[in-house]
Amino acid sequence: MSSQEMNSSAKLTLGPVLYNWPAEQRRDFYFQVADEAPVDVVYIGEVTCSKRAPFLTPFIPEICDRLEQAGKEVVISTLSLVMSKRERKEQHELVQDSPWLLEANDLSAIGLLKGRGHIVGPFVNVYNEDTLDYFYRDGAQRVVLPCELSGKAIARLLASNQNRAIEIQAFGRVPLALSARCYHARSHGLSKDGCLYVCEQDPNGMNVETLDGEPFLAVNGTQTMSYTITNLVDELNNLKQLGATHFRLWPQNLDMVKVSKVFRERLDGQLEDAAAQEILSEFVDFAPFSNGFYHGVEGNRLVE
């Protein structure tokens, strides 16, 4: 594809880290993103488990300042499953005090942000045109679509969207479901309250196998995730032509700067599909790629 067929107007975003990386590692990761990654928007915040949040919180102002100095837009992501009084209190405080734009990842956060600019995150189900329009009327500036939508469903939503911003999950293991229980703790014979933060042992999530020993899913604390790595680099051109404005890369424990450069060059028309896939395949090796959801088949399949 030529640069005329795919120009650089589309935005590249980096989603929040879903895994339990050490706080210092996260800080250094965001510093590297600020200095080297060609992304336009960076999401920060604890989405998966509120017990992890206190470790990163002291670093957030410094991280945000570094990213903004580098010209990145900063968005703070809220928790995806709010259950306790403490979590509700923390969410209220975040909504009231945050100087940064917020990504709401559950309906309680959206309720608190009604009438105020925000982003609807991928943990909120948006499957039809009326739902999309409802969130925009309530103040959403952008909506991140669920990962399981097919290309046809995405096209219908984009066609009804009146040129408003839509974000697509384009790379990484994608979150599929949430639970009140912690799978990671249970797999180690521990309770959720006494988990000892064992999820830190799996920086890309813990693989789950079938009884036949075939990799099936991945577990990240209370999240069920895809085992395969969503990779829509071949589909970027079509999605952009349909009207998608933002493309999300989910952080994985690998060279995300290199990943972002591949996607940026593909969006800018400087890299062909085959070349982009070849580069990604050279260093993204902990799980196979997939794009099945987009093509209307099983999500773990790769449609060439």
Coordinates of C-alpha atoms in Angstrom, one line a residue:
M1 CA 0.0 0.0 0.0
S2 CA 1.2 3.5 -0.7
S3 CA 1.4 6.4 1.7
Q4 CA -1.7 7.9 -0.1
E5 CA -3.7 4.8 0.7
M6 CA -2.8 4.9 4.4
N7 CA -1.7 8.2 5.8
S8 CA -0.5 9.1 9.3
S9 CA -3.7 10.7 10.7
A10 CA -4.6 7.6 12.7
K11 CA -3.4 7.6 16.3
L12 CA -1.4 4.8 17.9
T13 CA -2.2 4.2 21.6
L14 CA -0.6 2.1 24.3
G15 CA -3.1 0.5 26.7
P16 CA -2.5 0.2 30.4
V17 CA -0.3 -2.6 31.7
L18 CA -2.6 -5.4 32.6
Y19 CA 0.0 -7.6 34.3
N20 CA 1.6 -7.4 37.7
W21 CA 5.0 -6.0 36.8
P22 CA 7.2 -4.5 39.6
A23 CA 6.5 -0.8 40.0
E24 CA 10.1 0.1 39.1
Q25 CA 9.9 -1.9 35.9
R26 CA 6.6 -0.2 35.0
R27 CA 8.2 3.2 35.6
D28 CA 11.2 2.4 33.5
F29 CA 8.9 1.0 30.8
Y30 CA 7.0 4.2 30.6
F31 CA 10.2 6.3 30.5
Q32 CA 11.4 4.3 27.6
V33 CA 8.0 4.7 25.9
A34 CA 8.3 8.5 26.4
D35 CA 11.7 8.6 24.9
E36 CA 11.5 6.1 22.1
A37 CA 8.0 4.8 21.2
P38 CA 6.1 6.5 18.3
V39 CA 2.7 6.3 20.1
D40 CA 0.3 9.2 20.5
V41 CA -1.6 8.2 23.6
V42 CA -0.5 6.3 26.7
Y43 CA -2.9 4.8 29.2
I44 CA -1.7 4.4 32.8
G45 CA -3.3 2.9 35.9
E46 CA -4.3 -0.3 37.6
V47 CA -7.1 -2.0 35.7
T48 CA -6.9 -5.6 36.9
C49 CA -6.5 -5.7 40.7
S50 CA -6.8 -2.9 43.2
K51 CA -4.2 -4.6 45.5
R52 CA -1.5 -3.8 43.0
A53 CA -2.3 -0.1 42.7
P54 CA -0.4 1.2 45.8
F55 CA 2.9 0.1 44.3
L56 CA 2.6 2.2 41.1
T57 CA 0.7 5.2 42.5
P58 CA 3.8 7.0 43.9
F59 CA 5.4 7.0 40.4
I60 CA 2.3 8.1 38.4
P61 CA 3.0 12.0 38.6
E62 CA 6.6 11.5 37.5
I63 CA 5.5 9.1 34.7
C64 CA 2.8 11.4 33.4
D65 CA 5.2 14.4 33.5
R66 CA 7.8 12.5 31.5
L67 CA 5.2 11.3 28.9
E68 CA 3.7 14.8 28.5
Q69 CA 7.1 16.4 28.0
A70 CA 7.6 13.9 25.2
G71 CA 4.4 15.0 23.6
K72 CA 2.2 12.0 24.5
E73 CA -1.4 12.4 25.6
V74 CA -1.9 10.8 29.0
V75 CA -5.0 8.9 30.1
I76 CA -5.6 7.3 33.5
S77 CA -7.5 4.0 33.3
T78 CA -9.9 3.0 36.1
L79 CA -10.4 -0.4 37.6
S80 CA -12.4 -2.8 35.5
L81 CA -14.3 -4.5 38.4
V82 CA -15.2 -2.5 41.4
M83 CA -16.6 -4.6 44.3
S84 CA -15.5 -3.3 47.8
K85 CA -16.2 -0.1 49.7
R86 CA -12.5 0.7 49.5
E87 CA -12.5 0.4 45.7
R88 CA -15.6 2.6 45.4
K89 CA -14.0 5.2 47.6
E90 CA -10.7 5.2 45.5
Q91 CA -12.7 5.5 42.3
H92 CA -14.6 8.5 43.6
E93 CA -11.4 10.1 44.6
L94 CA -9.8 9.4 41.2
V95 CA -12.8 10.9 39.4
Q96 CA -12.8 14.0 41.6
D97 CA -9.0 14.7 41.7
S98 CA -7.4 13.5 38.5
P99 CA -6.0 16.3 36.3
W100 CA -5.8 13.8 33.4
L101 CA -8.5 12.4 31.1
L102 CA -9.9 9.2 32.5
E103 CA -10.7 5.9 30.8
A104 CA -13.8 4.4 32.4
N105 CA -13.7 0.6 32.5
D106 CA -17.0 -0.1 34.2
L107 CA -20.4 1.4 34.4
S108 CA -20.0 2.9 37.9
A109 CA -17.1 5.0 36.6
I110 CA -19.1 6.1 33.6
G111 CA -21.9 7.1 35.9
L112 CA -19.5 9.3 37.9
L113 CA -18.1 10.9 34.7
K114 CA -21.5 11.6 33.1
G115 CA -21.4 14.9 31.4
R116 CA -17.6 15.2 31.7
G117 CA -15.2 14.2 29.0
H118 CA -13.9 10.7 29.3
I119 CA -13.1 7.5 27.3
V120 CA -15.2 4.4 27.4
G121 CA -12.7 1.5 27.9
P122 CA -12.7 -2.0 26.4
F123 CA -14.2 -3.7 29.5
V124 CA -17.6 -2.0 28.8
N125 CA -19.7 -3.9 26.3
V126 CA -20.5 -1.8 23.2
Y127 CA -22.1 -4.0 20.6
N128 CA -24.6 -1.8 18.8
E129 CA -25.2 1.7 17.4
D130 CA -27.6 2.8 20.1
T131 CA -25.2 2.0 22.9
L132 CA -22.4 3.8 21.1
D133 CA -24.5 6.9 20.7
Y134 CA -25.7 6.8 24.3
F135 CA -22.1 6.9 25.6
Y136 CA -21.2 9.8 23.3
R137 CA -24.3 11.8 24.4
D138 CA -23.1 11.3 28.1
G139 CA -19.7 12.8 27.4
A140 CA -17.5 10.1 25.9
Q141 CA -14.8 11.5 23.7
R142 CA -13.7 8.1 22.5
V143 CA -14.9 4.5 22.8
V144 CA -12.6 1.5 22.8
L145 CA -14.5 -1.4 21.1
P146 CA -14.6 -4.9 22.5
C147 CA -12.0 -7.3 21.1
E148 CA -14.6 -9.9 20.0
L149 CA -16.3 -7.8 17.4
S150 CA -16.1 -8.9 13.8
G151 CA -15.0 -6.6 11.0
K152 CA -18.5 -6.5 9.8
A153 CA -19.8 -5.4 13.2
I154 CA -17.1 -2.8 13.5
A155 CA -17.9 -1.5 10.0
R156 CA -21.6 -1.0 11.1
L157 CA -20.6 0.9 14.2
L158 CA -18.2 3.1 12.3
A159 CA -20.7 3.8 9.6
S160 CA -23.2 5.1 12.3
N161 CA -20.5 7.0 14.2
Q162 CA -20.7 10.5 12.6
N163 CA -16.9 10.9 12.6
R164 CA -16.4 10.4 16.3
A165 CA -13.3 8.7 17.7
I166 CA -13.3 4.9 17.8
E167 CA -10.4 2.9 19.1
I168 CA -9.6 -0.7 18.0
Q169 CA -7.6 -3.3 20.0
A170 CA -4.9 -4.1 17.5
F171 CA -2.1 -6.0 19.3
G172 CA -1.5 -8.1 22.4
R173 CA -3.2 -10.7 24.5
V174 CA -6.7 -9.3 24.9
P175 CA -8.9 -9.5 28.1
L176 CA -11.9 -11.7 27.6
A177 CA -13.6 -12.0 31.0
L178 CA -13.4 -10.9 34.6
S179 CA -14.1 -12.7 37.8
A180 CA -14.5 -11.8 41.5
R181 CA -12.1 -14.7 42.2
C182 CA -8.4 -14.7 41.6
Y183 CA -7.4 -17.6 39.3
H184 CA -3.7 -16.9 39.9
A185 CA -4.0 -17.3 43.7
R186 CA -6.2 -20.3 43.4
S187 CA -3.8 -22.1 41.1
H188 CA -1.1 -21.7 43.8
G189 CA -3.4 -22.9 46.6
L190 CA -3.9 -19.4 48.0
S191 CA -6.8 -17.2 48.7
K192 CA -7.4 -13.9 47.0
D193 CA -6.8 -11.9 50.2
G194 CA -3.6 -13.9 50.9
C195 CA -2.3 -14.2 47.3
L196 CA 1.3 -13.2 48.0
Y197 CA 1.1 -11.4 44.6
V198 CA 2.0 -14.7 42.8
C199 CA 0.7 -13.1 39.5
E200 CA 4.1 -11.3 39.4
Q201 CA 5.6 -14.6 38.4
D202 CA 3.9 -14.4 35.0
P203 CA 4.7 -11.1 33.3
N204 CA 2.7 -12.1 30.2
G205 CA 0.0 -14.0 32.1
M206 CA -0.2 -17.7 33.1
N207 CA -0.9 -20.1 30.2
V208 CA -3.9 -22.4 30.7
E209 CA -3.9 -25.8 28.9
T210 CA -6.7 -28.2 28.1
L211 CA -6.8 -31.7 29.5
D212 CA -4.9 -32.7 26.3
G213 CA -2.1 -30.3 27.1
E214 CA -3.0 -27.8 24.4
P215 CA -2.6 -24.1 25.3
F216 CA -6.1 -22.6 25.5
L217 CA -6.3 -19.3 27.4
A218 CA -4.1 -17.2 29.7
V219 CA -4.9 -16.1 33.3
N220 CA -3.9 -12.7 34.8
G221 CA -5.1 -12.4 38.3
T222 CA -8.9 -12.1 38.0
Q223 CA -8.7 -11.8 34.2
T224 CA -9.2 -14.5 31.6
M225 CA -7.2 -13.5 28.6
S226 CA -6.5 -14.9 25.1
Y227 CA -3.6 -17.3 24.8
T228 CA -2.9 -16.1 21.3
I229 CA -1.7 -12.6 20.6
T230 CA -4.1 -10.4 18.6
N231 CA -2.3 -9.0 15.6
L232 CA -4.3 -6.8 13.2
V233 CA -1.4 -5.3 11.4
D234 CA -2.7 -6.7 8.1
E235 CA -6.2 -5.2 8.8
L236 CA -5.0 -1.7 9.7
N237 CA -5.6 -0.3 6.2
N238 CA -9.2 -1.5 6.0
L239 CA -10.1 -0.4 9.5
K240 CA -8.6 3.1 8.9
Q241 CA -10.6 3.4 5.7
L242 CA -13.7 2.4 7.5
G243 CA -13.2 5.3 10.0
A244 CA -11.3 3.9 13.0
T245 CA -9.2 6.7 14.5
H246 CA -7.1 5.0 17.2
F247 CA -5.3 1.6 17.4
R248 CA -4.4 0.1 20.7
L249 CA -1.3 -1.9 21.5
W250 CA -1.6 -3.9 24.8
P251 CA 1.8 -3.9 26.6
Q252 CA 3.5 -7.3 26.7
N253 CA 6.8 -8.2 28.4
L254 CA 8.8 -7.7 25.2
D255 CA 10.2 -4.9 23.1
M256 CA 7.1 -2.7 22.8
V257 CA 9.1 0.1 21.3
K258 CA 9.8 -2.1 18.3
V259 CA 6.2 -3.2 18.1
S260 CA 5.0 0.4 18.1
K261 CA 7.5 1.3 15.4
V262 CA 6.2 -1.5 13.1
F263 CA 2.6 -0.4 13.6
R264 CA 3.5 3.2 13.1
E265 CA 5.4 2.5 9.9
R266 CA 2.5 0.4 8.7
L267 CA 0.0 3.1 9.4
D268 CA 2.2 5.6 7.6
G269 CA 2.4 3.4 4.6
Q270 CA 6.2 3.0 5.0
L271 CA 5.9 -0.8 5.5
E272 CA 4.1 -3.5 3.6
D273 CA 1.9 -6.1 5.3
A274 CA 4.2 -9.0 4.7
A275 CA 7.3 -7.1 5.9
A276 CA 5.4 -5.9 9.1
Q277 CA 4.4 -9.5 9.9
E278 CA 7.9 -10.8 9.3
I279 CA 9.4 -8.3 11.7
L280 CA 6.9 -9.0 14.4
S281 CA 7.3 -12.7 14.0
E282 CA 11.1 -12.4 14.7
F283 CA 10.7 -11.3 18.3
V284 CA 7.1 -11.9 19.4
D285 CA 7.5 -15.6 20.2
F286 CA 5.8 -16.5 23.4
A287 CA 2.5 -17.3 21.7
P288 CA 1.1 -17.4 18.2
F289 CA -0.7 -14.5 16.5
S290 CA -4.5 -14.5 15.8
N291 CA -7.1 -12.4 14.1
G292 CA -10.1 -14.7 14.2
F293 CA -12.5 -12.4 15.9
Y294 CA -12.1 -9.8 13.2
H295 CA -12.8 -12.3 10.4
G296 CA -15.9 -13.7 12.2
V297 CA -14.4 -17.1 13.2
E298 CA -12.9 -18.4 16.4
G299 CA -10.8 -15.7 18.0
N300 CA -7.7 -17.9 18.4
R301 CA -7.4 -18.6 14.7
L302 CA -5.1 -16.8 12.3
V303 CA -6.8 -15.9 8.9
E304 CA -4.1 -15.3 6.3

